[in-house]
PDB file of C-alpha atoms and ligand atoms in Angstrom:
ATOM      1  CA  MET A   1       0.145  34.809   3.773  1.00 83.00           C
ATOM      2  CA  GLN A   2       0.006  31.546   5.837  1.00 91.00           C
ATOM      3  CA  LEU A   3       1.824  28.542   4.541  1.00 97.00           C
ATOM      4  CA  LYS A   4      -0.332  25.942   2.876  1.00 98.00           C
ATOM      5  CA  HIS A   5       0.627  22.764   1.533  1.00 98.00           C
ATOM      6  CA  TYR A   6      -1.852  20.393  -0.691  1.00 99.00           C
ATOM      7  CA  LEU A   7      -0.516  17.082   0.569  1.00 98.00           C
ATOM      8  CA  GLN A   8      -4.074  15.255   0.665  1.00 98.00           C
ATOM      9  CA  PHE A   9      -7.755  16.310  -0.532  1.00 98.00           C
ATOM     10  CA  THR A  10      -9.007  17.169   2.687  1.00 98.00           C
ATOM     11  CA  ASP A  11      -6.107  20.042   2.984  1.00 98.00           C
ATOM     12  CA  LEU A  12      -9.022  22.028   1.333  1.00 98.00           C
ATOM     13  CA  SER A  13     -12.302  22.979   2.284  1.00 98.00           C
ATOM     14  CA  ARG A  14     -15.265  23.047   0.066  1.00 98.00           C
ATOM     15  CA  GLU A  15     -15.379  26.322  -0.040  1.00 98.00           C
ATOM     16  CA  GLU A  16     -11.810  26.624  -1.197  1.00 98.00           C
ATOM     17  CA  TYR A  17     -12.357  24.167  -3.663  1.00 98.00           C
ATOM     18  CA  GLU A  18     -15.373  26.003  -4.875  1.00 98.00           C
ATOM     19  CA  TYR A  19     -13.096  29.343  -5.076  1.00 98.00           C
ATOM     20  CA  VAL A  20      -9.913  27.006  -6.827  1.00 98.00           C
ATOM     21  CA  PHE A  21     -12.802  25.799  -9.582  1.00 98.00           C
ATOM     22  CA  GLU A  22     -13.994  28.906 -10.283  1.00 98.00           C
ATOM     23  CA  ARG A  23     -10.717  30.598 -11.037  1.00 98.00           C
ATOM     24  CA  ALA A  24      -9.863  27.015 -12.945  1.00 98.00           C
ATOM     25  CA  ARG A  25     -13.105  27.931 -15.237  1.00 98.00           C
ATOM     26  CA  TRP A  26     -11.885  31.237 -15.732  1.00 98.00           C
ATOM     27  CA  MET A  27      -8.309  30.182 -16.430  1.00 98.00           C
ATOM     28  CA  LYS A  28      -9.550  27.534 -18.917  1.00 98.00           C
ATOM     29  CA  GLN A  29     -11.442  30.075 -20.833  1.00 98.00           C
ATOM     30  CA  ALA A  30      -8.523  32.429 -20.953  1.00 98.00           C
ATOM     31  CA  PHE A  31      -6.167  29.678 -21.934  1.00 98.00           C
ATOM     32  CA  LYS A  32      -8.712  28.555 -24.946  1.00 98.00           C
ATOM     33  CA  GLN A  33      -8.764  32.079 -26.002  1.00 98.00           C
ATOM     34  CA  TYR A  34      -4.994  32.488 -26.293  1.00 97.00           C
ATOM     35  CA  ARG A  35      -5.546  35.290 -23.605  1.00 97.00           C
ATOM     36  CA  GLN A  36      -2.255  36.034 -21.451  1.00 97.00           C
ATOM     37  CA  TYR A  37      -2.212  35.634 -17.554  1.00 98.00           C
ATOM     38  CA  TRP A  38       0.963  35.803 -15.814  1.00 98.00           C
ATOM     39  CA  PRO A  39       0.543  36.349 -12.010  1.00 98.00           C
ATOM     40  CA  LEU A  40       3.267  34.067 -11.352  1.00 98.00           C
ATOM     41  CA  VAL A  41       6.280  36.205 -13.118  1.00 98.00           C
ATOM     42  CA  ASP A  42       9.379  35.578 -11.084  1.00 98.00           C
ATOM     43  CA  ARG A  43       8.093  32.329  -9.535  1.00 98.00           C
ATOM     44  CA  THR A  44       9.605  29.102  -9.685  1.00 98.00           C
ATOM     45  CA  LEU A  45       8.123  25.602  -8.972  1.00 98.00           C
ATOM     46  CA  ALA A  46      10.574  22.860  -8.528  1.00 98.00           C
ATOM     47  CA  MET A  47       8.839  19.197  -9.417  1.00 98.00           C
ATOM     48  CA  ILE A  48      10.530  16.269  -7.795  1.00 98.00           C
ATOM     49  CA  PHE A  49       9.831  13.040  -9.349  1.00 98.00           C
ATOM     50  CA  ASP A  50      10.543   9.670  -7.906  1.00 97.00           C
ATOM     51  CA  LYS A  51       8.209   7.618 -10.299  1.00 98.00           C
ATOM     52  CA  ASN A  52       7.158   8.061 -13.807  1.00 97.00           C
ATOM     53  CA  SER A  53       4.730  10.665 -15.297  1.00 98.00           C
ATOM     54  CA  THR A  54       3.337  11.933 -18.393  1.00 98.00           C
ATOM     55  CA  ARG A  55      -0.053  14.181 -17.528  1.00 98.00           C
ATOM     56  CA  THR A  56       1.449  15.362 -14.069  1.00 98.00           C
ATOM     57  CA  ARG A  57       4.939  16.528 -15.168  1.00 98.00           C
ATOM     58  CA  LEU A  58       3.341  18.120 -18.319  1.00 98.00           C
ATOM     59  CA  SER A  59       0.267  19.734 -16.921  1.00 98.00           C
ATOM     60  CA  PHE A  60       2.719  21.333 -13.931  1.00 99.00           C
ATOM     61  CA  GLU A  61       5.129  22.524 -16.450  1.00 98.00           C
ATOM     62  CA  ALA A  62       2.780  23.739 -18.722  1.00 98.00           C
ATOM     63  CA  GLY A  63       0.546  25.120 -16.480  1.00 98.00           C
ATOM     64  CA  MET A  64       3.723  27.319 -14.463  1.00 98.00           C
ATOM     65  CA  ASN A  65       4.674  28.563 -17.913  1.00 98.00           C
ATOM     66  CA  GLN A  66       1.499  29.839 -19.073  1.00 98.00           C
ATOM     67  CA  LEU A  67       1.027  31.728 -15.681  1.00 98.00           C
ATOM     68  CA  GLY A  68       4.408  33.212 -16.273  1.00 98.00           C
ATOM     69  CA  GLY A  69       6.643  31.479 -13.950  1.00 98.00           C
ATOM     70  CA  THR A  70       9.385  29.119 -14.609  1.00 98.00           C
ATOM     71  CA  SER A  71       9.536  25.056 -13.348  1.00 98.00           C
ATOM     72  CA  ILE A  72      12.541  22.741 -12.777  1.00 98.00           C
ATOM     73  CA  TYR A  73      12.288  19.377 -13.038  1.00 98.00           C
ATOM     74  CA  LEU A  74      14.188  17.151 -10.607  1.00 97.00           C
ATOM     75  CA  SER A  75      14.388  13.455 -10.619  1.00 95.00           C
ATOM     76  CA  THR A  76      15.497  11.272  -7.759  1.00 92.00           C
ATOM     77  CA  ARG A  77      17.735   9.386 -10.657  1.00 91.00           C
ATOM     78  CA  ASP A  78      20.257  11.991 -11.119  1.00 89.00           C
ATOM     79  CA  THR A  79      19.832  14.040  -7.823  1.00 93.00           C
ATOM     80  CA  GLN A  80      21.458  14.090  -4.496  1.00 94.00           C
ATOM     81  CA  LEU A  81      17.793  12.599  -3.346  1.00 93.00           C
ATOM     82  CA  GLY A  82      18.887   9.173  -5.071  1.00 93.00           C
ATOM     83  CA  ARG A  83      21.913   9.149  -3.250  1.00 94.00           C
ATOM     84  CA  GLY A  84      20.264   9.308   0.244  1.00 95.00           C
ATOM     85  CA  GLU A  85      20.493  13.127   1.187  1.00 96.00           C
ATOM     86  CA  PRO A  86      17.942  13.367   3.791  1.00 97.00           C
ATOM     87  CA  VAL A  87      14.496  14.408   2.787  1.00 97.00           C
ATOM     88  CA  GLU A  88      14.751  17.030   5.531  1.00 98.00           C
ATOM     89  CA  ASP A  89      18.045  18.682   4.284  1.00 98.00           C
ATOM     90  CA  SER A  90      16.767  18.436   0.926  1.00 97.00           C
ATOM     91  CA  ALA A  91      13.687  20.374   1.619  1.00 98.00           C
ATOM     92  CA  ARG A  92      15.374  22.990   3.684  1.00 98.00           C
ATOM     93  CA  VAL A  93      17.716  23.759   0.714  1.00 98.00           C
ATOM     94  CA  ILE A  94      15.142  23.315  -2.192  1.00 98.00           C
ATOM     95  CA  SER A  95      12.680  25.226  -0.812  1.00 98.00           C
ATOM     96  CA  ARG A  96      15.233  28.571  -0.128  1.00 98.00           C
ATOM     97  CA  MET A  97      15.575  28.839  -3.960  1.00 98.00           C
ATOM     98  CA  VAL A  98      12.191  28.136  -5.357  1.00 98.00           C
ATOM     99  CA  ASP A  99       8.455  29.177  -4.644  1.00 98.00           C
ATOM    100  CA  LEU A 100       6.557  26.072  -4.989  1.00 98.00           C
ATOM    101  CA  ILE A 101       7.669  22.281  -4.776  1.00 98.00           C
ATOM    102  CA  MET A 102       5.454  19.461  -6.163  1.00 98.00           C
ATOM    103  CA  ILE A 103       6.551  15.834  -5.570  1.00 98.00           C
ATOM    104  CA  ARG A 104       5.912  12.355  -6.784  1.00 98.00           C
ATOM    105  CA  THR A 105       7.117   9.769  -4.602  1.00 98.00           C
ATOM    106  CA  TYR A 106       6.380   6.448  -2.572  1.00 98.00           C
ATOM    107  CA  GLU A 107       5.461   6.619   0.947  1.00 98.00           C
ATOM    108  CA  HIS A 108       3.193   9.430   1.935  1.00 98.00           C
ATOM    109  CA  ASP A 109       5.403   9.963   4.941  1.00 98.00           C
ATOM    110  CA  ILE A 110       8.474  11.423   2.766  1.00 98.00           C
ATOM    111  CA  LEU A 111       5.927  14.027   1.168  1.00 98.00           C
ATOM    112  CA  GLN A 112       5.138  14.881   5.017  1.00 98.00           C
ATOM    113  CA  ARG A 113       8.558  15.066   6.171  1.00 98.00           C
ATOM    114  CA  PHE A 114       9.380  17.365   3.405  1.00 98.00           C
ATOM    115  CA  ALA A 115       6.569  19.883   3.632  1.00 98.00           C
ATOM    116  CA  GLN A 116       7.446  19.589   7.458  1.00 98.00           C
ATOM    117  CA  HIS A 117      10.864  21.154   6.561  1.00 98.00           C
ATOM    118  CA  SER A 118       9.861  23.423   3.485  1.00 98.00           C
ATOM    119  CA  ARG A 119       9.542  27.310   3.633  1.00 98.00           C
ATOM    120  CA  VAL A 120       7.169  27.184   0.433  1.00 98.00           C
ATOM    121  CA  PRO A 121       3.913  25.097  -0.309  1.00 98.00           C
ATOM    122  CA  VAL A 122       4.368  21.641  -1.197  1.00 99.00           C
ATOM    123  CA  ILE A 123       1.802  19.992  -3.425  1.00 99.00           C
ATOM    124  CA  ASN A 124       1.140  16.133  -3.604  1.00 99.00           C
ATOM    125  CA  GLY A 125       1.804  14.845  -7.148  1.00 98.00           C
ATOM    126  CA  LEU A 126       0.974  11.070  -6.006  1.00 98.00           C
ATOM    127  CA  THR A 127       2.076   8.808  -3.390  1.00 98.00           C
ATOM    128  CA  ASP A 128       1.579   5.455  -2.522  1.00 98.00           C
ATOM    129  CA  ASP A 129      -1.620   6.654  -0.519  1.00 98.00           C
ATOM    130  CA  TYR A 130      -2.793   9.573  -2.487  1.00 98.00           C
ATOM    131  CA  HIS A 131      -3.412  11.374  -5.729  1.00 98.00           C
ATOM    132  CA  PRO A 132      -5.586  14.909  -4.897  1.00 99.00           C
ATOM    133  CA  CYS A 133      -4.461  16.874  -7.749  1.00 99.00           C
ATOM    134  CA  GLN A 134      -5.728  13.969  -9.780  1.00 99.00           C
ATOM    135  CA  ILE A 135      -9.355  13.792  -8.070  1.00 99.00           C
ATOM    136  CA  MET A 136      -9.402  17.541  -7.927  1.00 99.00           C
ATOM    137  CA  GLY A 137      -9.540  17.623 -11.674  1.00 99.00           C
ATOM    138  CA  ASP A 138     -11.910  14.610 -11.801  1.00 99.00           C
ATOM    139  CA  ILE A 139     -14.577  16.458  -9.467  1.00 98.00           C
ATOM    140  CA  PHE A 140     -14.162  19.528 -11.665  1.00 99.00           C
ATOM    141  CA  THR A 141     -14.701  17.444 -14.782  1.00 99.00           C
ATOM    142  CA  TYR A 142     -17.783  15.749 -12.988  1.00 99.00           C
ATOM    143  CA  ILE A 143     -19.388  19.410 -12.410  1.00 98.00           C
ATOM    144  CA  GLU A 144     -18.498  20.638 -16.103  1.00 98.00           C
ATOM    145  CA  GLN A 145     -20.197  17.540 -17.456  1.00 98.00           C
ATOM    146  CA  ARG A 146     -23.252  16.763 -15.280  1.00 98.00           C
ATOM    147  CA  GLY A 147     -23.330  19.674 -12.359  1.00 98.00           C
ATOM    148  CA  ASP A 148     -23.287  19.606  -8.919  1.00 98.00           C
ATOM    149  CA  ILE A 149     -21.631  16.187  -7.450  1.00 98.00           C
ATOM    150  CA  ALA A 150     -23.183  16.761  -3.996  1.00 98.00           C
ATOM    151  CA  GLY A 151     -25.729  14.050  -3.143  1.00 98.00           C
ATOM    152  CA  LYS A 152     -24.325  11.805  -6.610  1.00 98.00           C
ATOM    153  CA  THR A 153     -22.687   8.180  -6.160  1.00 98.00           C
ATOM    154  CA  VAL A 154     -19.518   7.190  -7.664  1.00 99.00           C
ATOM    155  CA  ALA A 155     -18.655   3.697  -7.817  1.00 99.00           C
ATOM    156  CA  TRP A 156     -14.986   2.590  -7.553  1.00 98.00           C
ATOM    157  CA  ILE A 157     -14.127  -0.779  -9.162  1.00 98.00           C
ATOM    158  CA  GLY A 158     -10.763  -2.286  -8.674  1.00 98.00           C
ATOM    159  CA  ASP A 159      -7.880  -2.095  -6.649  1.00 98.00           C
ATOM    160  CA  VAL A 160      -8.188  -0.001  -3.098  1.00 98.00           C
ATOM    161  CA  ASN A 161      -5.106   2.396  -4.255  1.00 98.00           C
ATOM    162  CA  ASN A 162      -4.276   6.217  -4.021  1.00 98.00           C
ATOM    163  CA  MET A 163      -6.776   7.207  -6.250  1.00 98.00           C
ATOM    164  CA  CYS A 164      -9.463   5.238  -4.499  1.00 98.00           C
ATOM    165  CA  ASN A 165      -8.162   6.573  -1.253  1.00 98.00           C
ATOM    166  CA  SER A 166      -8.312  10.063  -2.477  1.00 98.00           C
ATOM    167  CA  TRP A 167     -12.207   9.699  -4.152  1.00 98.00           C
ATOM    168  CA  LEU A 168     -13.233   8.512  -0.436  1.00 98.00           C
ATOM    169  CA  GLN A 169     -11.632  11.748   1.182  1.00 98.00           C
ATOM    170  CA  ALA A 170     -13.355  13.958  -1.683  1.00 98.00           C
ATOM    171  CA  ALA A 171     -16.788  12.146  -0.890  1.00 98.00           C
ATOM    172  CA  GLU A 172     -16.776  13.428   2.757  1.00 98.00           C
ATOM    173  CA  VAL A 173     -15.757  17.057   1.624  1.00 98.00           C
ATOM    174  CA  PHE A 174     -18.293  17.418  -1.289  1.00 98.00           C
ATOM    175  CA  ASP A 175     -20.949  15.077   0.226  1.00 98.00           C
ATOM    176  CA  PHE A 176     -21.549  12.293  -2.314  1.00 98.00           C
ATOM    177  CA  LYS A 177     -21.269   8.413  -1.863  1.00 98.00           C
ATOM    178  CA  VAL A 178     -18.454   5.945  -2.899  1.00 98.00           C
ATOM    179  CA  HIS A 179     -19.452   2.221  -3.798  1.00 98.00           C
ATOM    180  CA  VAL A 180     -16.108   0.343  -3.804  1.00 98.00           C
ATOM    181  CA  SER A 181     -16.099  -3.095  -5.120  1.00 98.00           C
ATOM    182  CA  ALA A 182     -12.453  -4.662  -4.860  1.00 98.00           C
ATOM    183  CA  PRO A 183     -11.497  -8.301  -4.595  1.00 98.00           C
ATOM    184  CA  PRO A 184     -11.222 -10.118  -0.768  1.00 97.00           C
ATOM    185  CA  GLY A 185      -8.071  -8.812   0.638  1.00 96.00           C
ATOM    186  CA  TYR A 186      -8.228  -5.594  -0.778  1.00 97.00           C
ATOM    187  CA  ASN A 187     -10.308  -3.620   1.687  1.00 93.00           C
ATOM    188  CA  VAL A 188     -10.927   0.147   2.480  1.00 95.00           C
ATOM    189  CA  ASP A 189      -9.254   1.099   5.962  1.00 92.00           C
ATOM    190  CA  PRO A 190     -11.546   4.166   6.940  1.00 93.00           C
ATOM    191  CA  GLY A 191      -9.273   4.834   9.915  1.00 93.00           C
ATOM    192  CA  GLN A 192      -5.824   4.945   7.935  1.00 93.00           C
ATOM    193  CA  ILE A 193      -6.974   7.507   5.483  1.00 95.00           C
ATOM    194  CA  GLY A 194      -8.491   9.603   8.030  1.00 95.00           C
ATOM    195  CA  LEU A 195     -12.052   9.332   7.224  1.00 95.00           C
ATOM    196  CA  VAL A 196     -14.566  11.005   9.683  1.00 90.00           C
ATOM    197  CA  GLY A 197     -17.146   8.096   9.323  1.00 87.00           C
ATOM    198  CA  THR A 198     -18.525   5.280   6.928  1.00 86.00           C
ATOM    199  CA  ALA A 199     -21.885   7.496   5.843  1.00 92.00           C
ATOM    200  CA  ASN A 200     -19.980   8.356   2.693  1.00 96.00           C
ATOM    201  CA  PHE A 201     -18.748   5.161   1.609  1.00 95.00           C
ATOM    202  CA  GLU A 202     -20.146   1.517   0.993  1.00 97.00           C
ATOM    203  CA  ALA A 203     -18.110  -1.439   0.290  1.00 97.00           C
ATOM    204  CA  PHE A 204     -19.455  -4.305  -2.157  1.00 98.00           C
ATOM    205  CA  CYS A 205     -18.278  -7.544  -2.927  1.00 98.00           C
ATOM    206  CA  SER A 206     -19.884  -7.635  -6.509  1.00 98.00           C
ATOM    207  CA  PRO A 207     -18.915  -4.842  -8.782  1.00 98.00           C
ATOM    208  CA  HIS A 208     -22.259  -5.248 -10.863  1.00 98.00           C
ATOM    209  CA  GLU A 209     -23.886  -4.436  -7.525  1.00 98.00           C
ATOM    210  CA  ALA A 210     -21.786  -1.493  -7.197  1.00 98.00           C
ATOM    211  CA  VAL A 211     -22.334   0.169 -10.134  1.00 98.00           C
ATOM    212  CA  LYS A 212     -26.424  -0.138 -10.013  1.00 98.00           C
ATOM    213  CA  ASN A 213     -27.567   3.343 -10.914  1.00 98.00           C
ATOM    214  CA  VAL A 214     -24.468   5.290  -9.960  1.00 98.00           C
ATOM    215  CA  ASP A 215     -23.862   8.643 -11.615  1.00 99.00           C
ATOM    216  CA  LEU A 216     -19.706   8.059 -12.318  1.00 99.00           C
ATOM    217  CA  VAL A 217     -18.024   4.792 -12.904  1.00 99.00           C
ATOM    218  CA  THR A 218     -14.204   4.855 -12.481  1.00 99.00           C
ATOM    219  CA  THR A 219     -11.011   2.612 -11.954  1.00 98.00           C
ATOM    220  CA  ASP A 220      -7.605   2.643 -12.486  1.00 98.00           C
ATOM    221  CA  VAL A 221      -4.532   0.146 -13.151  1.00 98.00           C
ATOM    222  CA  TRP A 222      -4.500  -3.238 -11.330  1.00 98.00           C
ATOM    223  CA  ILE A 223      -0.915  -2.483 -10.722  1.00 98.00           C
ATOM    224  CA  SER A 224       0.422   0.694  -9.405  1.00 98.00           C
ATOM    225  CA  MET A 225       3.671   2.166  -9.421  1.00 98.00           C
ATOM    226  CA  GLY A 226       5.437   0.488  -6.890  1.00 97.00           C
ATOM    227  CA  PHE A 227       3.364  -2.622  -6.743  1.00 97.00           C
ATOM    228  CA  GLU A 228       5.270  -4.582 -10.006  1.00 98.00           C
ATOM    229  CA  ALA A 229       6.307  -7.440  -7.810  1.00 98.00           C
ATOM    230  CA  GLU A 230       2.610  -8.542  -7.326  1.00 98.00           C
ATOM    231  CA  ALA A 231       1.564  -8.211 -10.776  1.00 98.00           C
ATOM    232  CA  GLU A 232       1.058 -11.691 -11.555  1.00 98.00           C
ATOM    233  CA  GLN A 233      -1.098 -12.226  -8.475  1.00 98.00           C
ATOM    234  CA  ARG A 234      -2.860  -9.224  -9.055  1.00 98.00           C
ATOM    235  CA  LYS A 235      -3.824  -9.977 -12.654  1.00 98.00           C
ATOM    236  CA  VAL A 236      -5.734 -13.141 -11.153  1.00 98.00           C
ATOM    237  CA  ASP A 237      -7.173 -11.252  -8.054  1.00 98.00           C
ATOM    238  CA  PHE A 238      -8.685  -8.512 -10.307  1.00 98.00           C
ATOM    239  CA  ALA A 239      -9.664 -10.797 -13.389  1.00 98.00           C
ATOM    240  CA  ASP A 240     -13.514 -10.149 -12.457  1.00 98.00           C
ATOM    241  CA  PHE A 241     -13.110  -6.412 -12.152  1.00 98.00           C
ATOM    242  CA  CYS A 242     -12.881  -5.089 -15.590  1.00 98.00           C
ATOM    243  CA  VAL A 243     -15.205  -2.381 -16.147  1.00 98.00           C
ATOM    244  CA  ASP A 244     -17.137  -3.518 -19.466  1.00 98.00           C
ATOM    245  CA  ALA A 245     -20.051  -2.699 -21.332  1.00 98.00           C
ATOM    246  CA  GLU A 246     -22.254  -4.937 -19.411  1.00 98.00           C
ATOM    247  CA  MET A 247     -21.125  -3.263 -16.256  1.00 98.00           C
ATOM    248  CA  MET A 248     -21.933   0.080 -17.519  1.00 98.00           C
ATOM    249  CA  ALA A 249     -25.202  -0.491 -18.630  1.00 98.00           C
ATOM    250  CA  LEU A 250     -26.012  -0.858 -14.912  1.00 98.00           C
ATOM    251  CA  ALA A 251     -25.363   2.235 -13.946  1.00 98.00           C
ATOM    252  CA  ASP A 252     -27.551   5.473 -14.553  1.00 98.00           C
ATOM    253  CA  ARG A 253     -27.873   5.831 -18.327  1.00 98.00           C
ATOM    254  CA  ASN A 254     -26.356   9.566 -17.705  1.00 98.00           C
ATOM    255  CA  ALA A 255     -23.291   8.119 -16.145  1.00 98.00           C
ATOM    256  CA  VAL A 256     -20.055   9.057 -17.042  1.00 98.00           C
ATOM    257  CA  PHE A 257     -16.937   7.006 -16.806  1.00 99.00           C
ATOM    258  CA  MET A 258     -13.706   8.375 -15.514  1.00 99.00           C
ATOM    259  CA  HIS A 259      -9.890   6.890 -15.299  1.00 98.00           C
ATOM    260  CA  CYS A 260      -6.942   8.756 -14.273  1.00 98.00           C
ATOM    261  CA  LEU A 261      -4.866   6.979 -16.967  1.00 98.00           C
ATOM    262  CA  PRO A 262      -2.367   5.465 -18.056  1.00 98.00           C
ATOM    263  CA  ALA A 263      -5.088   2.954 -18.866  1.00 98.00           C
ATOM    264  CA  HIS A 264      -4.631  -0.689 -19.728  1.00 98.00           C
ATOM    265  CA  ARG A 265      -7.503  -1.723 -22.088  1.00 98.00           C
ATOM    266  CA  GLY A 266      -8.768  -5.184 -21.433  1.00 98.00           C
ATOM    267  CA  GLU A 267      -7.623  -5.128 -17.981  1.00 98.00           C
ATOM    268  CA  GLU A 268      -9.424  -2.599 -15.675  1.00 98.00           C
ATOM    269  CA  VAL A 269     -11.446  -1.496 -18.549  1.00 98.00           C
ATOM    270  CA  ALA A 270     -12.754  -2.645 -21.850  1.00 98.00           C
ATOM    271  CA  ALA A 271     -11.847  -0.802 -25.200  1.00 98.00           C
ATOM    272  CA  ASP A 272     -15.230   0.061 -25.867  1.00 98.00           C
ATOM    273  CA  VAL A 273     -16.164   1.619 -22.335  1.00 98.00           C
ATOM    274  CA  ILE A 274     -12.694   3.917 -22.403  1.00 98.00           C
ATOM    275  CA  ASP A 275     -13.344   4.738 -26.001  1.00 98.00           C
ATOM    276  CA  GLY A 276     -17.107   5.121 -26.036  1.00 98.00           C
ATOM    277  CA  PRO A 277     -19.594   7.742 -25.461  1.00 98.00           C
ATOM    278  CA  GLN A 278     -19.626   7.729 -21.853  1.00 98.00           C
ATOM    279  CA  SER A 279     -16.083   8.242 -21.433  1.00 98.00           C
ATOM    280  CA  VAL A 280     -14.615  11.747 -20.242  1.00 98.00           C
ATOM    281  CA  VAL A 281     -11.161  10.506 -19.971  1.00 98.00           C
ATOM    282  CA  TRP A 282      -9.736  13.112 -22.216  1.00 98.00           C
ATOM    283  CA  GLU A 283     -11.734  16.254 -20.772  1.00 98.00           C
ATOM    284  CA  GLU A 284     -10.477  14.816 -17.511  1.00 98.00           C
ATOM    285  CA  ALA A 285      -6.905  14.467 -18.198  1.00 98.00           C
ATOM    286  CA  GLU A 286      -7.243  18.133 -19.642  1.00 98.00           C
ATOM    287  CA  ASN A 287      -8.680  19.586 -16.685  1.00 99.00           C
ATOM    288  CA  ARG A 288      -5.610  18.511 -14.878  1.00 99.00           C
ATOM    289  CA  LEU A 289      -3.976  21.543 -16.319  1.00 98.00           C
ATOM    290  CA  HIS A 290      -6.552  24.125 -15.735  1.00 99.00           C
ATOM    291  CA  THR A 291      -7.236  23.142 -11.801  1.00 99.00           C
ATOM    292  CA  GLN A 292      -3.598  22.874 -11.074  1.00 99.00           C
ATOM    293  CA  LYS A 293      -3.107  26.267 -12.277  1.00 98.00           C
ATOM    294  CA  ALA A 294      -5.904  27.401 -10.302  1.00 98.00           C
ATOM    295  CA  LEU A 295      -4.261  25.529  -7.185  1.00 99.00           C
ATOM    296  CA  MET A 296      -0.697  27.089  -7.711  1.00 98.00           C
ATOM    297  CA  GLU A 297      -2.053  30.497  -7.831  1.00 98.00           C
ATOM    298  CA  TYR A 298      -4.242  30.060  -4.925  1.00 98.00           C
ATOM    299  CA  LEU A 299      -1.077  28.512  -2.726  1.00 98.00           C
ATOM    300  CA  LEU A 300       0.856  31.287  -3.919  1.00 98.00           C
ATOM    301  CA  LEU A 301      -1.279  34.674  -4.078  1.00 98.00           C
ATOM    302  CA  GLY A 302      -4.395  33.261  -1.763  1.00 97.00           C
ATOM    303  CA  LYS A 303      -7.684  34.649  -3.070  1.00 97.00           C
ATOM    304  CA  ILE A 304      -7.297  37.468  -5.475  1.00 91.00           C
ATOM    305  CA  GLN A 305     -10.749  37.760  -6.254  1.00 76.00           C
ATOM    306  CA  ASP A 306     -14.327  37.457  -4.529  1.00 64.00           C
ATOM    307  CA  THR A 307     -16.523  34.224  -5.578  1.00 56.00           C
TER     308      THR A 307
HETATM  309  N1  LIG B 401      -2.989  10.488 -14.252  1.00 64.39           N
HETATM  310  C1  LIG B 401      -1.769  10.929 -13.870  1.00 64.39           C
HETATM  311  O1  LIG B 401      -1.213  11.216 -12.811  1.00 64.39           O
HETATM  312  O2  LIG B 401      -0.996  10.355 -14.666  1.00 64.39           O
HETATM  313  P1  LIG B 401       1.008  10.332 -14.874  1.00 64.39           P
HETATM  314  O3  LIG B 401       1.159   9.420 -14.268  1.00 64.39           O
HETATM  315  O4  LIG B 401       0.944  10.320 -16.418  1.00 64.39           O
HETATM  316  O5  LIG B 401       1.360  11.699 -14.252  1.00 64.39           O
HETATM  317  N1  LIG B 402      -2.540   4.081  -9.303  1.00 64.39           N
HETATM  318  C1  LIG B 402      -1.984   4.586 -10.252  1.00 64.39           C
HETATM  319  C2  LIG B 402      -2.058   5.893 -10.440  1.00 64.39           C
HETATM  320  C3  LIG B 402      -1.334   6.487 -11.797  1.00 64.39           C
HETATM  321  C4  LIG B 402      -1.759   7.876 -12.489  1.00 64.39           C
HETATM  322  C5  LIG B 402      -0.411   4.543  -9.733  1.00 64.39           C
HETATM  323  O1  LIG B 402       0.020   4.943  -8.582  1.00 64.39           O
HETATM  324  O2  LIG B 402       0.301   4.042 -10.400  1.00 64.39           O
END
């Protein structure tokens, strides 16, 4: 089987996502019914974390166990990666001992260099630039809740970060629109994230304009991991970008609210929105498990059934 990495959202085609989502739906049902499905017996996943995590670690680790395989947690705090061993050497060694590798790190370049020297598939568990596994789970969740996402409009409110970049890539793959509203100085750079054009994205100065009639409203923390030094300035810059009930009321009445979590109530989102009836954040978090299980199966075994 040809070696396939998952480093950014555009690494899979729409047809491949449709296959992975079909498998995820099947695996979710099997999981809920306590049906054992062990296609990855004897396979090992190494998870390398250079940043904190709750959901990503848990969903990959539990997911690998549920598929019959094993996972090993490695942190840069206590491995030689944290003491300057070159990424390339680490990739060569780790990929001789395991079948699949997931990495959460800072610069996207580190992940790319690791993948270039790996003999096994590498998955992006979040970099400064992208968080494709989260967006895969988010799109699966939207489809589950409301049906096809093609032709719909998503409003992204707040920081133009790794999540926003992956949403913008996803819009090109699934053909929906993203309205981005961020403060001055926090701009989308379409070239930097490899967008084909600007047809799927529109920038808005006013978050209230951006959410008008949209089908999905989403946001994320103002201070992503690695940006802590800018915290005070960012709290000032983003003060008008809290998704509150007044903002949600401008979206389509059937719109859902999403957040990758962890959330800061009272900053990027008001408590009555994230804890309100339009919020699907808990389903969204759970779907990380099912979609990543399907992704791991796909990267290791390829297509195992016709869809
Ligand atoms: N959404 C997400 O990736 O959460 P963690 O940082 O807890 O993994
Ligand atoms: N944008 C956030 C996402 C956390 C899951 C961060 O990078 O910290």
